[in-house]
């Protein structure tokens, strides 16, 4: 079987490799020529995907990549894994999906299966994408097949293996669903069929909204309990011993990543069309967005206790990536912290072994080119304050506890290390 996968990022690339490992011939397509160049040279640009696993599939001839979408003429299925961000007014930007549709259109042929994987609002596949694909007269469900199947990638989690994660699939017609189920069955163990593309789109949103709301809940409780002198981490650890009806979520400095801070607002936007409000999503967004400011207040208190102010202090942010042990810094609250402290007159630096240099980006362009500080006693002890935003395994918590003058800990990273009394402030 020959397939094409459009968008070779955190989702598309592992999917290419999983299909290739399963004996499917995969053509990876991306508009970024640097990615194609890297892949064809057997290099990886995603930290947790080893170059060897790319080379294995390219050498076996099962994985090729290109910027030329003409190759779609020779495949039986196309899977779209392109970004779905929010625009500057925090509205869904599905232009990447529509552009992918435009790129497929000249090569759309009878019997082709098109599957969208990008997280999006219900209706994107059967309204927006279908409208593009049907423009030349071919009909979805008749001349070609159309489906939605959400990605469930968990970057950085070694136990998250694409083949083992059940895959939800919804087709535009029952025939479309059958084709999509047959496709994914080649590479993935468990397929979960649902009745429509919309049900599949809504499933992914439920999963991400569930996380966003529960993280907001513990973020709020963290502040309430702190005011009462209760440590929320101790409470969560105790609560999670309940063998039913409870699932632990952990507080932090705010939400990050390409999914949880963004996807719920896709539903908020679409729900308005139906006269519906998404109150939980908005409230969770409000609580989570306010977290970096809470960290600033706690840092202010910690500095104040040492007769210092934020203004003029040298502050180190530990961890730039949005979660531990990955190099993905999209939407990371660490950037918000860098900005908030800098606005208040602090001299800012960061340490992150996974992000040695800040890459250019639309949102954080003003930090581009800034380098991570070195990890040694002399450097770390020179800061007035270290704020733990993300707790990577590569940095030793004990060394940090020994070296730092003062620590604001948003991740409970200092829980199991020996540290001088009064040095750590939880936030
Ligand atoms: N990263 C995750 O953990 C994760 C998990 C679940 C779902 N998702 C969803 O999957 C989708 C993709 O996310 P990602 O993290 O892989 O994004 P990404 O930015 O890592 O990768 C997207 C890729 O698409 C390419 N691209 C953009 N427009 C294109 C076009 N018109 N044609 C071809 N290629 C194009 C980009 O160059 C990039 O390489 C998003 O909708 C996201 O919400 C991501």
CSV table of C-alpha atoms and ligand atoms in Angstrom, one decimal:
chain,number,residue,atom,x,y,z
A,1,UNK,CA,0.0,0.0,0.0
A,2,UNK,CA,1.2,3.5,-0.8
A,3,UNK,CA,0.1,6.5,1.3
A,4,UNK,CA,1.1,10.2,1.7
A,5,UNK,CA,1.3,12.1,5.0
A,6,UNK,CA,1.1,15.9,4.8
A,7,UNK,CA,2.8,17.8,7.6
A,8,UNK,CA,5.9,16.2,9.1
A,9,UNK,CA,5.9,17.7,12.6
A,10,UNK,CA,5.4,16.2,16.0
A,11,UNK,CA,2.4,14.2,14.8
A,12,UNK,CA,3.1,13.5,11.1
A,13,UNK,CA,6.7,12.3,11.4
A,14,UNK,CA,6.0,9.5,14.0
A,15,UNK,CA,3.0,8.5,12.1
A,16,UNK,CA,5.0,8.1,8.9
A,17,UNK,CA,7.5,5.9,10.7
A,18,UNK,CA,4.8,3.8,12.3
A,19,UNK,CA,3.1,3.1,8.9
A,20,UNK,CA,6.6,2.5,7.3
A,21,UNK,CA,7.5,0.0,10.1
A,22,UNK,CA,4.2,-1.8,9.3
A,23,UNK,CA,5.2,-2.3,5.7
A,24,UNK,CA,3.3,0.6,4.1
A,25,UNK,CA,5.2,2.8,1.6
A,26,UNK,CA,5.0,6.3,2.9
A,27,UNK,CA,5.5,9.6,1.1
A,28,UNK,CA,6.0,12.4,3.6
A,29,UNK,CA,5.0,15.8,2.3
A,30,UNK,CA,5.8,19.2,3.9
A,31,UNK,CA,6.1,22.8,2.7
A,32,UNK,CA,9.3,23.3,4.8
A,33,UNK,CA,12.2,22.3,2.5
A,34,UNK,CA,14.6,22.2,5.5
A,35,UNK,CA,12.6,19.3,7.0
A,36,UNK,CA,12.6,17.4,3.7
A,37,UNK,CA,16.3,18.0,3.3
A,38,UNK,CA,17.0,16.7,6.9
A,39,UNK,CA,14.8,13.6,6.4
A,40,UNK,CA,16.3,12.7,3.1
A,41,UNK,CA,19.8,13.0,4.7
A,42,UNK,CA,18.6,10.7,7.5
A,43,UNK,CA,18.6,13.5,10.1
A,44,UNK,CA,15.9,14.0,12.8
A,45,UNK,CA,14.7,17.5,13.8
A,46,UNK,CA,12.6,16.3,16.7
A,47,UNK,CA,14.6,15.4,19.8
A,48,UNK,CA,12.7,12.3,20.9
A,49,UNK,CA,12.7,10.7,17.3
A,50,UNK,CA,16.1,9.1,16.8
A,51,UNK,CA,17.8,9.6,13.4
A,52,UNK,CA,18.3,5.8,13.3
A,53,UNK,CA,14.6,5.2,13.1
A,54,UNK,CA,14.3,7.5,10.1
A,55,UNK,CA,17.4,6.0,8.4
A,56,UNK,CA,16.0,2.5,8.9
A,57,UNK,CA,12.8,3.3,7.0
A,58,UNK,CA,14.5,5.4,4.3
A,59,UNK,CA,17.1,2.7,3.7
A,60,UNK,CA,14.4,0.0,3.5
A,61,UNK,CA,12.8,2.2,0.8
A,62,UNK,CA,9.5,2.5,2.7
A,63,UNK,CA,9.8,6.2,3.6
A,64,UNK,CA,10.5,9.1,1.2
A,65,UNK,CA,9.8,12.7,1.7
A,66,UNK,CA,9.3,15.6,-0.7
A,67,UNK,CA,7.8,19.1,-1.1
A,68,UNK,CA,6.2,17.9,-4.4
A,69,UNK,CA,2.6,17.1,-3.8
A,70,UNK,CA,2.4,15.5,-7.3
A,71,UNK,CA,3.3,12.2,-5.6
A,72,UNK,CA,-0.4,12.1,-4.3
A,73,UNK,CA,-1.4,10.7,-7.7
A,74,UNK,CA,0.3,7.5,-6.9
A,75,UNK,CA,-1.1,6.9,-3.4
A,76,UNK,CA,-4.3,5.3,-2.1
A,77,UNK,CA,-4.6,7.5,1.0
A,78,UNK,CA,-3.5,10.9,2.2
A,79,UNK,CA,-3.4,11.8,5.9
A,80,UNK,CA,-3.2,15.5,6.9
A,81,UNK,CA,-1.3,16.5,10.1
A,82,UNK,CA,-0.8,20.2,9.8
A,83,UNK,CA,-1.0,22.9,12.5
A,84,UNK,CA,-4.3,24.3,13.8
A,85,UNK,CA,-3.4,27.5,15.8
A,86,UNK,CA,-5.5,30.4,16.9
A,87,UNK,CA,-5.1,33.7,15.1
A,88,UNK,CA,-4.3,36.9,17.0
A,89,UNK,CA,-8.0,37.4,17.9
A,90,UNK,CA,-7.9,33.8,19.4
A,91,UNK,CA,-10.1,32.5,16.6
A,92,UNK,CA,-9.4,29.1,14.9
A,93,UNK,CA,-7.0,29.4,12.0
A,94,UNK,CA,-7.8,26.4,9.7
A,95,UNK,CA,-5.8,27.9,6.8
A,96,UNK,CA,-3.2,25.1,7.0
A,97,UNK,CA,-5.9,22.5,6.6
A,98,UNK,CA,-7.5,24.4,3.7
A,99,UNK,CA,-4.1,24.9,2.0
A,100,UNK,CA,-3.5,21.2,2.3
A,101,UNK,CA,-6.8,20.6,0.6
A,102,UNK,CA,-5.8,23.0,-2.1
A,103,UNK,CA,-2.5,21.1,-2.5
A,104,UNK,CA,-4.4,17.7,-2.8
A,105,UNK,CA,-7.1,19.0,-5.2
A,106,UNK,CA,-5.1,18.9,-8.5
A,107,UNK,CA,-4.1,15.3,-7.7
A,108,UNK,CA,-7.4,14.0,-6.2
A,109,UNK,CA,-8.2,10.8,-8.0
A,110,UNK,CA,-11.0,8.3,-7.9
A,111,UNK,CA,-11.0,6.1,-4.8
A,112,UNK,CA,-8.5,8.3,-2.9
A,113,UNK,CA,-9.0,8.3,0.9
A,114,UNK,CA,-8.3,11.7,2.6
A,115,UNK,CA,-8.1,11.7,6.4
A,116,UNK,CA,-7.7,14.8,8.5
A,117,UNK,CA,-5.8,14.3,11.9
A,118,UNK,CA,-5.3,17.9,13.0
A,119,UNK,CA,-7.3,18.8,16.1
A,120,UNK,CA,-10.2,21.1,15.1
A,121,UNK,CA,-13.8,22.0,15.6
A,122,UNK,CA,-16.6,19.6,14.6
A,123,UNK,CA,-17.6,20.3,11.0
A,124,UNK,CA,-14.1,21.1,9.7
A,125,UNK,CA,-13.8,17.8,7.7
A,126,UNK,CA,-17.3,17.5,6.3
A,127,UNK,CA,-17.9,21.2,5.7
A,128,UNK,CA,-14.6,23.2,5.2
A,129,UNK,CA,-12.2,20.6,3.9
A,130,UNK,CA,-14.9,18.8,1.8
A,131,UNK,CA,-15.9,22.1,0.2
A,132,UNK,CA,-12.3,22.5,-1.1
A,133,UNK,CA,-11.9,18.9,-2.2
A,134,UNK,CA,-15.3,18.8,-4.1
A,135,UNK,CA,-14.6,22.0,-6.0
A,136,UNK,CA,-13.6,20.2,-9.2
A,137,UNK,CA,-16.8,18.1,-9.3
A,138,UNK,CA,-15.7,14.9,-7.4
A,139,UNK,CA,-18.0,14.0,-4.6
A,140,UNK,CA,-16.9,12.8,-1.1
A,141,UNK,CA,-18.3,9.3,-0.3
A,142,UNK,CA,-18.9,8.7,-4.0
A,143,UNK,CA,-15.7,9.5,-6.0
A,144,UNK,CA,-13.3,9.8,-3.1
A,145,UNK,CA,-13.4,9.0,0.7
A,146,UNK,CA,-13.2,11.4,3.5
A,147,UNK,CA,-12.6,10.8,7.3
A,148,UNK,CA,-11.3,12.3,10.5
A,149,UNK,CA,-9.1,10.5,13.0
A,150,UNK,CA,-7.6,12.5,15.9
A,151,UNK,CA,-3.9,12.1,16.9
A,152,UNK,CA,-3.1,11.1,20.4
A,153,UNK,CA,0.6,11.7,20.5
A,154,UNK,CA,2.2,12.2,24.0
A,155,UNK,CA,5.6,13.6,23.2
A,156,UNK,CA,8.3,12.7,25.7
A,157,UNK,CA,6.4,9.8,27.2
A,158,UNK,CA,8.4,6.6,26.5
A,159,UNK,CA,5.4,4.4,27.1
A,160,UNK,CA,3.4,6.2,24.5
A,161,UNK,CA,3.8,4.1,21.4
A,162,UNK,CA,1.8,5.1,18.3
A,163,UNK,CA,0.8,1.5,17.5
A,164,UNK,CA,-0.5,0.8,21.0
A,165,UNK,CA,-2.7,3.9,21.3
A,166,UNK,CA,-6.3,3.2,20.3
A,167,UNK,CA,-7.3,5.3,17.3
A,168,UNK,CA,-10.7,6.9,17.0
A,169,UNK,CA,-12.0,7.0,13.4
A,170,UNK,CA,-15.1,8.7,11.9
A,171,UNK,CA,-16.0,8.7,8.2
A,172,UNK,CA,-18.2,11.0,6.1
A,173,UNK,CA,-20.1,7.9,5.0
A,174,UNK,CA,-20.0,4.3,6.3
A,175,UNK,CA,-18.0,3.5,3.2
A,176,UNK,CA,-15.5,6.2,4.1
A,177,UNK,CA,-15.2,4.9,7.6
A,178,UNK,CA,-14.5,1.4,6.4
A,179,UNK,CA,-11.7,2.6,4.2
A,180,UNK,CA,-10.2,4.6,7.0
A,181,UNK,CA,-10.5,1.7,9.5
A,182,UNK,CA,-8.8,-0.6,7.0
A,183,UNK,CA,-6.0,2.0,6.6
A,184,UNK,CA,-5.2,2.5,10.3
A,185,UNK,CA,-5.6,-1.2,11.0
A,186,UNK,CA,-2.4,-1.8,9.1
A,187,UNK,CA,-0.4,0.2,11.6
A,188,UNK,CA,-2.4,0.5,14.8
A,189,UNK,CA,-3.7,-2.2,17.1
A,190,UNK,CA,-7.0,-0.9,18.3
A,191,UNK,CA,-9.4,1.1,16.1
A,192,UNK,CA,-12.4,2.8,17.8
A,193,UNK,CA,-15.0,3.6,15.1
A,194,UNK,CA,-17.5,6.5,15.7
A,195,UNK,CA,-20.5,7.4,13.6
A,196,UNK,CA,-19.2,10.5,11.9
A,197,UNK,CA,-16.2,12.9,11.3
A,198,UNK,CA,-17.9,15.3,13.7
A,199,UNK,CA,-18.1,12.7,16.5
A,200,UNK,CA,-14.4,12.0,16.0
A,201,UNK,CA,-13.5,15.7,16.0
A,202,UNK,CA,-15.6,16.2,19.1
A,203,UNK,CA,-13.9,13.3,20.8
A,204,UNK,CA,-10.5,14.9,20.5
A,205,UNK,CA,-11.8,18.2,21.8
A,206,UNK,CA,-13.4,16.4,24.8
A,207,UNK,CA,-10.1,14.8,25.7
A,208,UNK,CA,-8.2,18.1,25.6
A,209,UNK,CA,-10.9,20.2,27.3
A,210,UNK,CA,-11.0,17.6,30.1
A,211,UNK,CA,-7.3,18.2,30.7
A,212,UNK,CA,-7.6,22.0,30.4
A,213,UNK,CA,-10.5,22.1,32.9
A,214,UNK,CA,-8.9,19.7,35.4
A,215,UNK,CA,-5.6,21.5,35.3
A,216,UNK,CA,-7.4,24.8,36.0
A,217,UNK,CA,-9.2,23.2,38.9
A,218,UNK,CA,-5.9,22.1,40.6
A,219,UNK,CA,-4.3,25.5,39.7
A,220,UNK,CA,-7.2,27.2,41.5
A,221,UNK,CA,-7.1,24.8,44.5
A,222,UNK,CA,-3.3,25.3,44.7
A,223,UNK,CA,-3.9,29.0,45.5
A,224,UNK,CA,-6.9,28.5,47.8
A,225,UNK,CA,-5.0,25.8,49.8
A,226,UNK,CA,-1.8,27.8,49.9
A,227,UNK,CA,-3.7,30.7,51.5
A,228,UNK,CA,-5.0,28.1,54.1
A,229,UNK,CA,-1.5,26.8,54.7
A,230,UNK,CA,-2.2,23.5,53.0
A,231,UNK,CA,0.2,22.0,50.4
A,232,UNK,CA,-1.9,21.1,47.3
A,233,UNK,CA,0.8,18.5,46.2
A,234,UNK,CA,0.4,16.6,49.5
A,235,UNK,CA,-3.3,16.7,49.0
A,236,UNK,CA,-3.1,15.4,45.4
A,237,UNK,CA,-0.7,12.6,46.4
A,238,UNK,CA,-3.1,11.5,49.1
A,239,UNK,CA,-6.2,11.8,46.9
A,240,UNK,CA,-4.7,9.7,44.1
A,241,UNK,CA,-4.6,6.7,46.4
A,242,UNK,CA,-8.4,6.5,45.9
A,243,UNK,CA,-8.7,3.5,43.5
A,244,UNK,CA,-11.8,4.8,41.7
A,245,UNK,CA,-13.5,8.1,40.8
A,246,UNK,CA,-10.3,10.2,40.9
A,247,UNK,CA,-7.6,11.0,38.4
A,248,UNK,CA,-4.6,13.2,39.4
A,249,UNK,CA,-3.9,16.4,37.6
A,250,UNK,CA,-1.0,18.6,38.6
A,251,UNK,CA,-0.7,22.4,39.0
A,252,UNK,CA,2.0,24.4,37.3
A,253,UNK,CA,3.0,27.8,36.1
A,254,UNK,CA,0.3,27.9,33.4
A,255,UNK,CA,-0.7,25.9,30.3
A,256,UNK,CA,1.7,25.2,27.4
A,257,UNK,CA,2.0,23.2,24.2
A,258,UNK,CA,0.3,23.2,20.9
A,259,UNK,CA,-2.9,21.6,22.2
A,260,UNK,CA,-4.4,22.3,25.6
A,261,UNK,CA,-4.2,26.1,25.6
A,262,UNK,CA,-5.6,26.3,22.1
A,263,UNK,CA,-7.9,23.5,21.1
A,264,UNK,CA,-10.7,24.1,23.6
A,265,UNK,CA,-11.2,27.6,22.0
A,266,UNK,CA,-11.9,25.9,18.6
A,267,UNK,CA,-15.1,24.6,20.2
A,268,UNK,CA,-15.9,27.9,21.9
A,269,UNK,CA,-15.8,29.6,18.5
A,270,UNK,CA,-17.9,27.0,16.7
A,271,UNK,CA,-20.4,26.7,19.6
A,272,UNK,CA,-21.4,30.4,19.1
A,273,UNK,CA,-22.8,29.4,15.6
A,274,UNK,CA,-25.3,27.3,17.5
A,275,UNK,CA,-26.0,29.9,20.2
A,276,UNK,CA,-24.1,27.9,22.8
A,277,UNK,CA,-21.6,29.1,25.4
A,278,UNK,CA,-18.7,27.1,26.7
A,279,UNK,CA,-18.5,28.4,30.2
A,280,UNK,CA,-16.2,25.7,31.6
A,281,UNK,CA,-13.7,26.3,28.8
A,282,UNK,CA,-13.6,30.0,29.3
A,283,UNK,CA,-13.3,29.8,33.1
A,284,UNK,CA,-10.5,27.2,32.8
A,285,UNK,CA,-8.8,29.5,30.3
A,286,UNK,CA,-9.1,32.4,32.7
A,287,UNK,CA,-7.6,30.5,35.7
A,288,UNK,CA,-4.8,28.9,33.7
A,289,UNK,CA,-3.9,32.2,32.0
A,290,UNK,CA,-3.6,33.9,35.3
A,291,UNK,CA,-1.0,31.4,36.7
A,292,UNK,CA,2.2,33.0,35.5
A,293,UNK,CA,1.1,36.2,37.3
A,294,UNK,CA,0.6,34.1,40.5
A,295,UNK,CA,4.2,32.9,40.0
A,296,UNK,CA,5.4,36.5,39.7
A,297,UNK,CA,3.6,37.4,43.0
A,298,UNK,CA,5.2,34.4,44.8
A,299,UNK,CA,8.6,35.4,43.5
A,300,UNK,CA,8.0,38.9,44.6
A,301,UNK,CA,7.2,37.6,48.1
A,302,UNK,CA,10.3,35.4,48.1
A,303,UNK,CA,12.6,38.3,47.1
A,304,UNK,CA,10.9,40.6,49.5
A,305,UNK,CA,11.8,38.3,52.4
A,306,UNK,CA,15.4,38.8,51.4
A,307,UNK,CA,14.9,42.6,51.2
A,308,UNK,CA,15.2,42.4,47.4
A,309,UNK,CA,12.9,43.5,44.6
A,310,UNK,CA,12.2,42.0,41.2
A,311,UNK,CA,13.5,45.2,39.7
A,312,UNK,CA,17.3,44.7,39.5
A,313,UNK,CA,17.3,41.0,40.4
A,314,UNK,CA,18.9,38.4,38.3
A,315,UNK,CA,16.3,35.7,37.7
A,316,UNK,CA,16.8,32.3,36.1
A,317,UNK,CA,13.9,30.4,34.6
A,318,UNK,CA,14.5,26.7,34.8
A,319,UNK,CA,12.9,24.9,31.8
A,320,UNK,CA,11.7,26.6,28.7
A,321,UNK,CA,9.9,23.7,27.1
A,322,UNK,CA,6.3,23.5,28.1
A,323,UNK,CA,6.7,20.0,29.7
A,324,UNK,CA,9.4,17.9,31.1
A,325,UNK,CA,12.0,16.1,29.0
A,326,UNK,CA,10.9,17.4,25.6
A,327,UNK,CA,12.2,20.2,23.3
A,328,UNK,CA,8.8,21.6,22.4
A,329,UNK,CA,8.5,25.2,23.6
A,330,UNK,CA,5.3,26.2,21.8
A,331,UNK,CA,3.0,28.3,24.0
A,332,UNK,CA,5.2,27.7,27.0
A,333,UNK,CA,4.4,29.7,30.1
A,334,UNK,CA,8.1,30.1,30.6
A,335,UNK,CA,8.1,32.8,27.9
A,336,UNK,CA,5.3,34.6,29.7
A,337,UNK,CA,7.4,34.5,32.9
A,338,UNK,CA,10.5,35.8,31.0
A,339,UNK,CA,8.4,38.7,29.7
A,340,UNK,CA,6.6,39.5,33.0
A,341,UNK,CA,9.8,39.6,35.0
A,342,UNK,CA,11.6,41.6,32.3
A,343,UNK,CA,8.8,44.1,32.2
A,344,UNK,CA,9.3,44.5,36.0
A,345,UNK,CA,13.0,45.3,35.6
A,346,UNK,CA,14.6,41.9,36.3
A,347,UNK,CA,17.6,40.7,34.3
A,348,UNK,CA,16.5,37.4,32.8
A,349,UNK,CA,18.2,34.2,31.8
A,350,UNK,CA,17.1,30.6,31.3
A,351,UNK,CA,18.4,27.1,31.6
A,352,UNK,CA,17.1,24.3,29.4
A,353,UNK,CA,19.2,21.4,28.1
A,354,UNK,CA,16.6,20.6,25.5
A,355,UNK,CA,16.4,24.2,24.1
A,356,UNK,CA,20.1,25.4,24.0
A,357,UNK,CA,19.2,28.4,21.9
A,358,UNK,CA,15.8,30.2,21.5
A,359,UNK,CA,14.6,29.7,17.9
A,360,UNK,CA,13.0,32.5,16.0
A,361,UNK,CA,9.2,32.5,16.3
A,362,UNK,CA,6.3,34.8,15.7
A,363,UNK,CA,5.4,35.1,19.5
A,364,UNK,CA,8.8,35.1,21.1
A,365,UNK,CA,10.9,36.7,18.4
A,366,UNK,CA,12.3,39.2,20.9
A,367,UNK,CA,14.0,36.3,22.8
A,368,UNK,CA,15.4,34.6,19.6
A,369,UNK,CA,19.1,33.8,19.8
A,370,UNK,CA,19.2,33.9,23.6
A,371,UNK,CA,21.2,30.9,24.9
A,372,UNK,CA,20.7,28.6,27.8
A,373,UNK,CA,23.1,29.3,30.7
A,374,UNK,CA,25.6,26.6,31.6
A,375,UNK,CA,24.8,24.1,34.4
A,376,UNK,CA,27.4,24.6,37.1
A,377,UNK,CA,27.6,25.9,40.7
A,378,UNK,CA,29.2,29.2,39.8
A,379,UNK,CA,26.5,30.1,37.2
A,380,UNK,CA,23.5,28.9,39.1
A,381,UNK,CA,24.5,30.4,42.4
A,382,UNK,CA,25.0,33.8,40.8
A,383,UNK,CA,21.2,34.3,40.4
A,384,UNK,CA,19.2,36.0,43.0
A,385,UNK,CA,16.3,33.7,42.2
A,386,UNK,CA,15.7,30.5,40.3
A,387,UNK,CA,12.1,29.9,39.1
A,388,UNK,CA,11.4,26.3,38.3
A,389,UNK,CA,8.9,26.4,35.4
A,390,UNK,CA,9.6,22.9,33.9
A,391,UNK,CA,11.5,20.2,35.7
A,392,UNK,CA,13.6,18.3,33.2
A,393,UNK,CA,15.3,15.0,34.3
A,394,UNK,CA,18.5,16.2,32.7
A,395,UNK,CA,19.1,18.7,35.5
A,396,UNK,CA,19.7,17.4,39.0
A,397,UNK,CA,17.2,18.7,41.5
A,398,UNK,CA,19.8,18.1,44.3
A,399,UNK,CA,22.4,20.2,42.6
A,400,UNK,CA,19.9,22.9,42.1
A,401,UNK,CA,18.9,22.8,45.8
A,402,UNK,CA,22.6,23.0,46.8
A,403,UNK,CA,23.6,25.7,44.4
A,404,UNK,CA,20.7,28.2,44.1
A,405,UNK,CA,20.3,31.1,46.5
A,406,UNK,CA,16.5,30.9,46.5
A,407,UNK,CA,14.0,28.8,44.5
A,408,UNK,CA,10.4,29.4,43.5
A,409,UNK,CA,9.1,25.9,42.7
A,410,UNK,CA,6.0,25.6,40.5
A,411,UNK,CA,6.4,21.8,40.0
A,412,UNK,CA,7.1,20.4,43.4
A,413,UNK,CA,10.5,19.5,42.1
A,414,UNK,CA,12.1,20.1,45.5
A,415,UNK,CA,9.9,17.7,47.3
A,416,UNK,CA,12.4,14.8,47.5
A,417,UNK,CA,15.7,16.6,47.8
A,418,UNK,CA,17.6,17.9,50.8
A,419,UNK,CA,17.4,21.7,50.9
A,420,UNK,CA,18.1,24.4,53.4
A,421,UNK,CA,15.1,25.7,55.3
A,422,UNK,CA,13.5,28.8,53.8
A,423,UNK,CA,15.2,28.4,50.5
A,424,UNK,CA,12.2,27.1,48.6
A,425,UNK,CA,9.0,28.9,47.9
A,426,UNK,CA,6.2,26.9,46.4
A,427,UNK,CA,4.2,28.6,43.7
B,1,LIG,N1,2.1,17.9,19.1
B,1,LIG,C1,1.3,17.1,19.7
B,1,LIG,O1,1.6,16.5,20.8
B,1,LIG,C2,-0.1,16.9,19.2
B,1,LIG,C3,-0.9,15.9,19.8
B,1,LIG,C4,-2.2,15.7,19.3
B,1,LIG,C5,-2.7,16.5,18.3
B,1,LIG,N2,-1.9,17.4,17.7
B,1,LIG,C6,-2.5,18.2,16.6
B,1,LIG,O2,-1.9,17.7,15.4
B,1,LIG,C7,-1.7,18.8,14.5
B,1,LIG,C8,-0.3,19.0,14.0
B,1,LIG,O3,0.5,19.3,15.2
B,1,LIG,P1,2.1,19.1,15.2
B,1,LIG,O4,2.4,19.3,16.7
B,1,LIG,O5,2.5,17.9,14.5
B,1,LIG,O6,2.5,20.5,14.4
B,1,LIG,P2,4.0,20.8,13.9
B,1,LIG,O7,4.0,22.3,13.8
B,1,LIG,O8,5.0,20.1,14.7
B,1,LIG,O9,4.0,20.2,12.4
B,1,LIG,C9,3.2,20.6,11.4
B,1,LIG,C10,4.0,20.5,10.1
B,1,LIG,O10,3.1,20.8,9.0
B,1,LIG,C11,3.8,21.5,8.0
B,1,LIG,N3,2.9,22.3,7.2
B,1,LIG,C12,2.2,23.4,7.5
B,1,LIG,N4,1.4,23.7,6.4
B,1,LIG,C13,1.5,22.8,5.5
B,1,LIG,C14,1.0,22.6,4.2
B,1,LIG,N5,0.1,23.4,3.7
B,1,LIG,N6,1.4,21.5,3.5
B,1,LIG,C15,2.3,20.6,4.1
B,1,LIG,N7,2.9,20.8,5.3
B,1,LIG,C16,2.5,21.9,6.0
B,1,LIG,C17,4.8,22.4,8.8
B,1,LIG,O11,5.9,22.8,8.0
B,1,LIG,C18,5.2,21.4,9.9
B,1,LIG,O12,6.3,20.6,9.6
B,1,LIG,C19,-2.3,20.0,15.2
B,1,LIG,O13,-3.7,20.1,14.8
B,1,LIG,C20,-2.2,19.6,16.6
B,1,LIG,O14,-3.2,20.3,17.4
B,1,LIG,C21,-0.6,17.7,18.1
